[in-house]
CSV table of N, CA, C and O in Angstrom, one decimal:
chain,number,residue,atom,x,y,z
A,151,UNK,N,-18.6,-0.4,6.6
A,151,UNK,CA,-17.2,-0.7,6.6
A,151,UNK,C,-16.7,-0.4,5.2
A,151,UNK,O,-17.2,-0.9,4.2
A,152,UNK,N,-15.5,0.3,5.2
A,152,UNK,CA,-15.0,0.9,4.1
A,152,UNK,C,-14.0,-0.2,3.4
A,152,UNK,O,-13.2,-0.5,4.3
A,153,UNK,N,-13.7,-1.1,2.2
A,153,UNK,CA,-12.5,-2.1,2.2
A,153,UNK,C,-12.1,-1.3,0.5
A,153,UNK,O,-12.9,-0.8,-0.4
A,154,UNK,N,-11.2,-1.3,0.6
A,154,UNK,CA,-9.9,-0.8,-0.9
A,154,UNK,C,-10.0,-2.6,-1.7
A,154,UNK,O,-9.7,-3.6,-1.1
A,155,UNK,N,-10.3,-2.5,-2.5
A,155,UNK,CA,-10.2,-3.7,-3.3
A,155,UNK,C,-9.5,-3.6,-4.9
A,155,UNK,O,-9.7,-2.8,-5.8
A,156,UNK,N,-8.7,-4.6,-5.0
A,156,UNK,CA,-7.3,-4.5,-6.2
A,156,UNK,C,-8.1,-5.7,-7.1
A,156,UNK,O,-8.3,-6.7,-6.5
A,157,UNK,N,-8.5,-5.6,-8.2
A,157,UNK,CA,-9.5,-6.8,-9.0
A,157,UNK,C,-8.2,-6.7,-10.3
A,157,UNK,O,-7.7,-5.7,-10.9
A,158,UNK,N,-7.8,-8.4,-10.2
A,158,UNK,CA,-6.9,-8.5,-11.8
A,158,UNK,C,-7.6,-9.0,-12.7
A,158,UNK,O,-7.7,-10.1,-12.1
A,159,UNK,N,-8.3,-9.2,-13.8
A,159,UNK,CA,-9.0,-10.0,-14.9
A,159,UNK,C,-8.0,-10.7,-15.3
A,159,UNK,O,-6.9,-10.2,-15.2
A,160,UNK,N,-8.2,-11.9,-15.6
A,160,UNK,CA,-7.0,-12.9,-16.7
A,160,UNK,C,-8.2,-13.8,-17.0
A,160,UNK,O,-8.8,-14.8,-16.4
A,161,UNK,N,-8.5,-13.1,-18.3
A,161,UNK,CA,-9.5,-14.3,-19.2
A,161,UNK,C,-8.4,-15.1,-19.6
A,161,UNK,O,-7.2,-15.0,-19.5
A,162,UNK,N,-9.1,-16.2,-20.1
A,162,UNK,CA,-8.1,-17.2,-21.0
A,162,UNK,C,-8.4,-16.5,-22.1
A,162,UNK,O,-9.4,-15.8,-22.3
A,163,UNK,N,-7.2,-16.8,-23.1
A,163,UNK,CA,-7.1,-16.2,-24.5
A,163,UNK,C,-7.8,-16.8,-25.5
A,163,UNK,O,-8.0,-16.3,-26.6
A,164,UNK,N,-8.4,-18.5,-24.8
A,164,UNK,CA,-8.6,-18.9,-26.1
A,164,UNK,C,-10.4,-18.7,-25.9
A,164,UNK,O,-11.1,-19.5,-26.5
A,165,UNK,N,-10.9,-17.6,-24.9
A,165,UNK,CA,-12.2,-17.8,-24.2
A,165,UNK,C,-12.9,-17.5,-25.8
A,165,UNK,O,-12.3,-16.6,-26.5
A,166,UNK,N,-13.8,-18.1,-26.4
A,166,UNK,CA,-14.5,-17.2,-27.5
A,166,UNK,C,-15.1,-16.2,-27.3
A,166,UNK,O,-15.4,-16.0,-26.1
A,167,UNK,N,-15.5,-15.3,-28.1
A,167,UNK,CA,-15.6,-13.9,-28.4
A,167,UNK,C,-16.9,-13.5,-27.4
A,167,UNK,O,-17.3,-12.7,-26.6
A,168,UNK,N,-17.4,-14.7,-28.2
A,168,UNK,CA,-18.9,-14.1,-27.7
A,168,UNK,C,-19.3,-14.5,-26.2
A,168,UNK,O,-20.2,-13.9,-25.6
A,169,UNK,N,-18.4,-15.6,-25.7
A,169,UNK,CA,-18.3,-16.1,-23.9
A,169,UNK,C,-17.8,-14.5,-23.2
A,169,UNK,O,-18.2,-13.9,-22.2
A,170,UNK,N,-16.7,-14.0,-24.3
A,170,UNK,CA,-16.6,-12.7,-22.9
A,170,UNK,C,-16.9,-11.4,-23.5
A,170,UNK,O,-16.4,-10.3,-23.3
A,171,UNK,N,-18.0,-11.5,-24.4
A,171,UNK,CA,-19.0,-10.2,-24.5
A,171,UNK,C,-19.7,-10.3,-23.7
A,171,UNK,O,-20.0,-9.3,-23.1
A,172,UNK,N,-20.3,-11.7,-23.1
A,172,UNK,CA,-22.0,-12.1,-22.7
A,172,UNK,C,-20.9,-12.0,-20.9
A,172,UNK,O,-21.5,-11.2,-20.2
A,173,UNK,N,-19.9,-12.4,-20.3
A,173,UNK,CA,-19.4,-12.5,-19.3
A,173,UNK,C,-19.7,-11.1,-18.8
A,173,UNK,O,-20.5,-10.7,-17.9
A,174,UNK,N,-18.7,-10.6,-19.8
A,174,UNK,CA,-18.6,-8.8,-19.5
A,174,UNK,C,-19.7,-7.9,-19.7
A,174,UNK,O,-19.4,-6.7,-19.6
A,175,UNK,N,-20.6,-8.2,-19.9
A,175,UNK,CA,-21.7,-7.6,-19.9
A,175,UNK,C,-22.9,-7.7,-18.5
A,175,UNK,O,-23.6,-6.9,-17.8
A,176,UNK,N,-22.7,-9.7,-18.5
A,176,UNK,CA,-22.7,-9.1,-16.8
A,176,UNK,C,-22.8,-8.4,-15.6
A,176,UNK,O,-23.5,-7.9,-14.8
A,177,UNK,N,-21.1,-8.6,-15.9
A,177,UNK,CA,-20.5,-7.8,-14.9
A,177,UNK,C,-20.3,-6.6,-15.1
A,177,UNK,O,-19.7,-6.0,-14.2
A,178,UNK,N,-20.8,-5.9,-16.0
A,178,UNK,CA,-21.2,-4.4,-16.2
A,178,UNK,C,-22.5,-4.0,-15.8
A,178,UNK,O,-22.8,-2.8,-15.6
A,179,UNK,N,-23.5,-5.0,-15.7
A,179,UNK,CA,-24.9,-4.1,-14.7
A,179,UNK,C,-24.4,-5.0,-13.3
A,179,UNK,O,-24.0,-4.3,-12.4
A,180,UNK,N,-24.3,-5.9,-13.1
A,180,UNK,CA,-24.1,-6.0,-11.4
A,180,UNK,C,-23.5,-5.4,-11.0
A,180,UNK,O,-23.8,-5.0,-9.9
A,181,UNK,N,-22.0,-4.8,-11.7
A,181,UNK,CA,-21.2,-3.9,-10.2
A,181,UNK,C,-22.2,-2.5,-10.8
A,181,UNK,O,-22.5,-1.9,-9.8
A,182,UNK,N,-22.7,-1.9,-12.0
A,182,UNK,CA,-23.0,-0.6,-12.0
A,182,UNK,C,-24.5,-0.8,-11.1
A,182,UNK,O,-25.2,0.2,-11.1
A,183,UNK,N,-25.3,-2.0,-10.5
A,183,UNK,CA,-26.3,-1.8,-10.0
A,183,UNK,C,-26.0,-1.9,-8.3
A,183,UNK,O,-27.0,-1.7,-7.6
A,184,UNK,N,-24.6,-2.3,-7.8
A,184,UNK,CA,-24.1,-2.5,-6.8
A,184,UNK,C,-23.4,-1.0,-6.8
A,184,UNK,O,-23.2,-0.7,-5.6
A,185,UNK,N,-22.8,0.3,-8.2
A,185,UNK,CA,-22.7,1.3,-7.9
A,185,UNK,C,-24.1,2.3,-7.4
A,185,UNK,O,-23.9,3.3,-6.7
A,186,UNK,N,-25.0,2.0,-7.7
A,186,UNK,CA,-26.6,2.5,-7.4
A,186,UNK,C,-26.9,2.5,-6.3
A,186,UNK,O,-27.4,3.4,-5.7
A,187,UNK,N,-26.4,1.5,-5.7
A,187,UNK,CA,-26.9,0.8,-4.4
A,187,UNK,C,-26.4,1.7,-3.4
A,187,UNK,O,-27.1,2.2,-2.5
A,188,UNK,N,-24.9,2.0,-3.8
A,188,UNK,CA,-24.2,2.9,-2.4
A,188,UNK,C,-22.9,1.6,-1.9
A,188,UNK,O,-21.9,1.8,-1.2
A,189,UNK,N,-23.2,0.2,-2.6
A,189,UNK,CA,-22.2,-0.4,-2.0
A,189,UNK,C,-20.6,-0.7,-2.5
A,189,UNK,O,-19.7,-1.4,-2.0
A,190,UNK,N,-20.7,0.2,-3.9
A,190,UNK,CA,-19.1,0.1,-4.5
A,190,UNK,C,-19.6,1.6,-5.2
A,190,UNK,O,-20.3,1.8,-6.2
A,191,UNK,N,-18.7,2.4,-4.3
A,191,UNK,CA,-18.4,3.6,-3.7
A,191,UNK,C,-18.0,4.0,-4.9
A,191,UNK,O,-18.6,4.9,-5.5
A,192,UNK,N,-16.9,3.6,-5.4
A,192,UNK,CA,-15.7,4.3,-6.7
A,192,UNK,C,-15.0,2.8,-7.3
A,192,UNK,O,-14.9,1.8,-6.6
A,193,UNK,N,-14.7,3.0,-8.6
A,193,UNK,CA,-14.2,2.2,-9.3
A,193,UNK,C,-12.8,3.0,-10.3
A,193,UNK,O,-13.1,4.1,-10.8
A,194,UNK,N,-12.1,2.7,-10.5
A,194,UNK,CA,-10.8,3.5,-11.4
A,194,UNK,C,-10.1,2.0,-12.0
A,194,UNK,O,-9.8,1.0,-11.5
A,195,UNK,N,-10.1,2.5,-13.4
A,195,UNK,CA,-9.3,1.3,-14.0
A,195,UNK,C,-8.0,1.9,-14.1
A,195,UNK,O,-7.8,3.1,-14.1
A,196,UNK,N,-7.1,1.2,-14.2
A,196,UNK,CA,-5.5,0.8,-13.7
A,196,UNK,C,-5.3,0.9,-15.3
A,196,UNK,O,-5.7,0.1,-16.1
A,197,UNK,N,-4.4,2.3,-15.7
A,197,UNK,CA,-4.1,2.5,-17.0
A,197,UNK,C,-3.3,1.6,-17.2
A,197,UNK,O,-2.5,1.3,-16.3
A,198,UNK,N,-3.2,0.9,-18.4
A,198,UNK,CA,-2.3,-0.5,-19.2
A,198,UNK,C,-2.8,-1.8,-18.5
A,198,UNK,O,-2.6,-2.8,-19.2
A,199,UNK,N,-3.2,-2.0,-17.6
A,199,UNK,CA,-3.7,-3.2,-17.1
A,199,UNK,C,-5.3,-3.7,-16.9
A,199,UNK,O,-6.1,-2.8,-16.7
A,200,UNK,N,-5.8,-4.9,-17.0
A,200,UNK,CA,-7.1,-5.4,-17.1
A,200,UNK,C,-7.2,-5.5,-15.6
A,200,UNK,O,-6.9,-6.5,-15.0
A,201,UNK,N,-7.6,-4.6,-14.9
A,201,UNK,CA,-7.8,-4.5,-13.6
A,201,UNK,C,-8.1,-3.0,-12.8
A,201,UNK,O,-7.9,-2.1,-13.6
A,202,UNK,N,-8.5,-2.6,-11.9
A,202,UNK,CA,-9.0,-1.6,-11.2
A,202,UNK,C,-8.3,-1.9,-9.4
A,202,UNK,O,-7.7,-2.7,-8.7
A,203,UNK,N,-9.2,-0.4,-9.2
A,203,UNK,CA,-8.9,-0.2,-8.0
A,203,UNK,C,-10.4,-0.1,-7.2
A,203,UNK,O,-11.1,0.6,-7.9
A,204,UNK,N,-10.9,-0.4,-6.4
A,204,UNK,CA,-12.4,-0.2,-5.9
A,204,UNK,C,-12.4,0.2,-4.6
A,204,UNK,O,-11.5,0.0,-3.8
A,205,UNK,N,-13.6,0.9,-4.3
A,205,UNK,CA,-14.1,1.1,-2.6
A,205,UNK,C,-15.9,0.5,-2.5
A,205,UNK,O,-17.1,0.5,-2.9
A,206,UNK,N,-15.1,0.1,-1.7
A,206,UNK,CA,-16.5,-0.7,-1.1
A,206,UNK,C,-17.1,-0.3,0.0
A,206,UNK,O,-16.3,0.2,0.8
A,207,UNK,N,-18.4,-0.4,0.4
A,207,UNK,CA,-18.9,0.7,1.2
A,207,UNK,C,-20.1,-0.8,1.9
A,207,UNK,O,-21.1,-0.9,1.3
A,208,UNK,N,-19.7,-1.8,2.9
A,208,UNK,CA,-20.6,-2.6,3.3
A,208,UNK,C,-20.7,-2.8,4.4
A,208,UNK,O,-19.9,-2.5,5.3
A,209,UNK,N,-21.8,-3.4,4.7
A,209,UNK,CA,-22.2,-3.9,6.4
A,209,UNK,C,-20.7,-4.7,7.4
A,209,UNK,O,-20.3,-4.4,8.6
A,210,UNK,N,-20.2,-5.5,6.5
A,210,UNK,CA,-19.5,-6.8,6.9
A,210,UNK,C,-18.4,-7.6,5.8
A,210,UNK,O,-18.5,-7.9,4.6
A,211,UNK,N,-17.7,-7.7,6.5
A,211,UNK,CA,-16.3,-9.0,5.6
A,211,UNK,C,-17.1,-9.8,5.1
A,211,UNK,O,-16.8,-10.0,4.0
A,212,UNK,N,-18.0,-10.3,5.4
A,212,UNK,CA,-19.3,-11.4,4.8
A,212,UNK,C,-19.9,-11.1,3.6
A,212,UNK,O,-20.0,-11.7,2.6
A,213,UNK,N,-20.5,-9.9,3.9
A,213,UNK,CA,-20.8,-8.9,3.0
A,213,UNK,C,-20.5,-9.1,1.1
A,213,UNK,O,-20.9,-9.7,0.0
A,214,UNK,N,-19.2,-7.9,2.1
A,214,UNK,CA,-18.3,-8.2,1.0
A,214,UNK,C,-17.8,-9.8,0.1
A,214,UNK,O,-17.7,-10.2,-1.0
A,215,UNK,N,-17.7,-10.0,0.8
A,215,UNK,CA,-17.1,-11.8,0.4
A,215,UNK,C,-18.0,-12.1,-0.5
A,215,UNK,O,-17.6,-12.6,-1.6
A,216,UNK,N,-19.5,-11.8,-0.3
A,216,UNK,CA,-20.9,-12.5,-1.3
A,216,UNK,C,-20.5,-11.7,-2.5
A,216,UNK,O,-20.5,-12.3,-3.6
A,217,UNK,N,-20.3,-10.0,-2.3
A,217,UNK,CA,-20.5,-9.3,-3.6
A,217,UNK,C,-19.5,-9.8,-4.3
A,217,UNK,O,-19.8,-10.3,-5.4
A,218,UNK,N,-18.2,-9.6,-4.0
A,218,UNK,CA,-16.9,-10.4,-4.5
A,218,UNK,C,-17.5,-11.6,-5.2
A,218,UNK,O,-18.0,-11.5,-6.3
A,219,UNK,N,-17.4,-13.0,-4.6
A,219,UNK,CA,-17.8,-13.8,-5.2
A,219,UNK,C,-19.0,-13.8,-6.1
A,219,UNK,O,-18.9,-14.8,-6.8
A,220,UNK,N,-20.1,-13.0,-6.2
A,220,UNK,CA,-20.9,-12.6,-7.1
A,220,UNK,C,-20.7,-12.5,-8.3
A,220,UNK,O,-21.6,-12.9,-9.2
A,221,UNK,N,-19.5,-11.9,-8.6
A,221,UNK,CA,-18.7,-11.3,-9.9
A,221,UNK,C,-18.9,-12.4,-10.9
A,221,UNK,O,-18.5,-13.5,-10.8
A,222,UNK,N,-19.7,-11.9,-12.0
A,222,UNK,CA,-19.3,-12.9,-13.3
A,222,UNK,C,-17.8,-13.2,-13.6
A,222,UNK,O,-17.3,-14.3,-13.7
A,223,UNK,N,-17.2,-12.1,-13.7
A,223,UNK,CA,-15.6,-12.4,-13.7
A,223,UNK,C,-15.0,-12.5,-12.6
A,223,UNK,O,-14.0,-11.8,-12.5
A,224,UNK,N,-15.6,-13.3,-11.4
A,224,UNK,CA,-14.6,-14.0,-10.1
A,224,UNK,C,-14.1,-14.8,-10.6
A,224,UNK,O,-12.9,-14.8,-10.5
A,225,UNK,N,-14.5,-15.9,-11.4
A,225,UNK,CA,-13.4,-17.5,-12.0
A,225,UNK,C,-12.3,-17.1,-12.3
A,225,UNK,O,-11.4,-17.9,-12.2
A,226,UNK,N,-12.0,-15.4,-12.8
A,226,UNK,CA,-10.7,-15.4,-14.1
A,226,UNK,C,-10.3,-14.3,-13.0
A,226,UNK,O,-9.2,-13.9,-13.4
A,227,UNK,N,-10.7,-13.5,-11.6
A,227,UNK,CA,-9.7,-12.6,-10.9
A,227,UNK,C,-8.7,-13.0,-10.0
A,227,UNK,O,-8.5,-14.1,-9.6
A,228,UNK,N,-8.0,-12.1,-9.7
A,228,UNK,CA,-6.8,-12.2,-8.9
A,228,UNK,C,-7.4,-11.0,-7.8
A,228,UNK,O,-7.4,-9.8,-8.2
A,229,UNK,N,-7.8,-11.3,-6.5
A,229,UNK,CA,-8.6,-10.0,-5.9
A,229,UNK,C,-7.6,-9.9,-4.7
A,229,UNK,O,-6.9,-10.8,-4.4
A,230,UNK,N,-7.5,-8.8,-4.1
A,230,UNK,CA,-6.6,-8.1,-2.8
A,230,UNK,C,-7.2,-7.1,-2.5
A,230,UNK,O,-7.5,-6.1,-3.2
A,231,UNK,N,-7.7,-7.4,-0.8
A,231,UNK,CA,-8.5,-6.9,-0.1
A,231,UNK,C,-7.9,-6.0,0.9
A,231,UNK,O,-7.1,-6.7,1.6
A,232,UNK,N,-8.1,-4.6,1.4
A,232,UNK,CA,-7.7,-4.2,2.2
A,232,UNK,C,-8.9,-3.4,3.1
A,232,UNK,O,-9.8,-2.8,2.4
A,233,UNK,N,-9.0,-3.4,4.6
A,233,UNK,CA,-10.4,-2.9,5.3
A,233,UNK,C,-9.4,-1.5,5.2
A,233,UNK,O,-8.2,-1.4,5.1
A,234,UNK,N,-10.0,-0.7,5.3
A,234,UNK,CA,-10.0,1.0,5.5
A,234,UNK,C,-11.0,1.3,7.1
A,234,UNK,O,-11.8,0.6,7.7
A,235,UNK,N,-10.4,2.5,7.1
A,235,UNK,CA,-11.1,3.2,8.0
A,235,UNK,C,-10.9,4.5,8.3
A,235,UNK,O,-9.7,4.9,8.3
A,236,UNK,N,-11.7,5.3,8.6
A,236,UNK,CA,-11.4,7.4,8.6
A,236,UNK,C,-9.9,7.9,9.1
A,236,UNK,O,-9.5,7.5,10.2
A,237,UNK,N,-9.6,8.2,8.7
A,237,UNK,CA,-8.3,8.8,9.4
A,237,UNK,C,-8.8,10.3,9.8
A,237,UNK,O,-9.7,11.1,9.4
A,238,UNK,N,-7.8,10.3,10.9
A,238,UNK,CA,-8.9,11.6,11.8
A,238,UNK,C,-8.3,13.2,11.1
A,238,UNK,O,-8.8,14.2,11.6
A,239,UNK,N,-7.4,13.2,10.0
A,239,UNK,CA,-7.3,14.2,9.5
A,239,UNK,C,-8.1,14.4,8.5
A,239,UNK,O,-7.9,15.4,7.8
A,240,UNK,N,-8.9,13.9,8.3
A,240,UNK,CA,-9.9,13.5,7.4
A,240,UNK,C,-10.9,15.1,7.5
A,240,UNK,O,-11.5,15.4,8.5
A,241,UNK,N,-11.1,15.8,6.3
A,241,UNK,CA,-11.9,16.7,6.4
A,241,UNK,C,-13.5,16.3,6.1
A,241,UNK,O,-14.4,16.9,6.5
A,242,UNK,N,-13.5,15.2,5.2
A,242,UNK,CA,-14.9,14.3,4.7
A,242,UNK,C,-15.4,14.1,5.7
A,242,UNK,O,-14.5,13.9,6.5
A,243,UNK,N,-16.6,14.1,6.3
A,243,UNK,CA,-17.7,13.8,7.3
A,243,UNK,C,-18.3,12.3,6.5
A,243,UNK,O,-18.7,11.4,7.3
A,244,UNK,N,-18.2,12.1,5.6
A,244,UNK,CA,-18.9,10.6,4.9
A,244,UNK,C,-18.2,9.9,4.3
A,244,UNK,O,-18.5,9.3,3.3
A,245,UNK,N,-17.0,9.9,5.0
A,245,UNK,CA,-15.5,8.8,4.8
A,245,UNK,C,-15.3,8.1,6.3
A,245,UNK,O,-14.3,8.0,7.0
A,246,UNK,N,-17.2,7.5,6.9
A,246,UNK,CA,-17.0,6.2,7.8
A,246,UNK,C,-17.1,5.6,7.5
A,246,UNK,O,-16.9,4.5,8.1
């Protein structure tokens, strides 16, 4: 199951430096070991804003729900979830 996912970061300002080196660092091998995997397809960060755009490539809404909440930076996101699915003008054969 294909889902489009909108992720907003809002650290607090007053987080100390070194709480969101050690956060953000995290969350830089879990999603790039969850990009390995095959289960977050593409990632694009959203010029001027602390946020992206994602595709997610998973079994299940459950699935997904776990990797989502997984996120070192879930406490501080604002997430918007949309399921996808092939559109039949689709010339991609591996856009199920």
């Amino acid at each position: 199951m294909l889902f489009h996912v909108r992720m907003d970061v809002n650290l607090p300002p007053d987080m100390p430096a070194n709480a969101t080196d050690e956060i953000k660092a995290r969350e830089k091998a879990y999603s790039q070991a969850l990009q390995r995997s095959g289960k977050w397809r593409h990632i694009w960060r959203l010029a001027g804003e602390y946020a992206n755009f994602s595709i997610f490539d998973v079994e299940s809404n459950a699935e997904l729900h776990d990797i989502l909440t997984a996120l070192p930076l879930f406490p501080y996101m604002s997430i918007s979830v949309t399921p996808l699915c092939r559109h039949p003008s689709s010339v991609r054969e591996d856009d199920a």
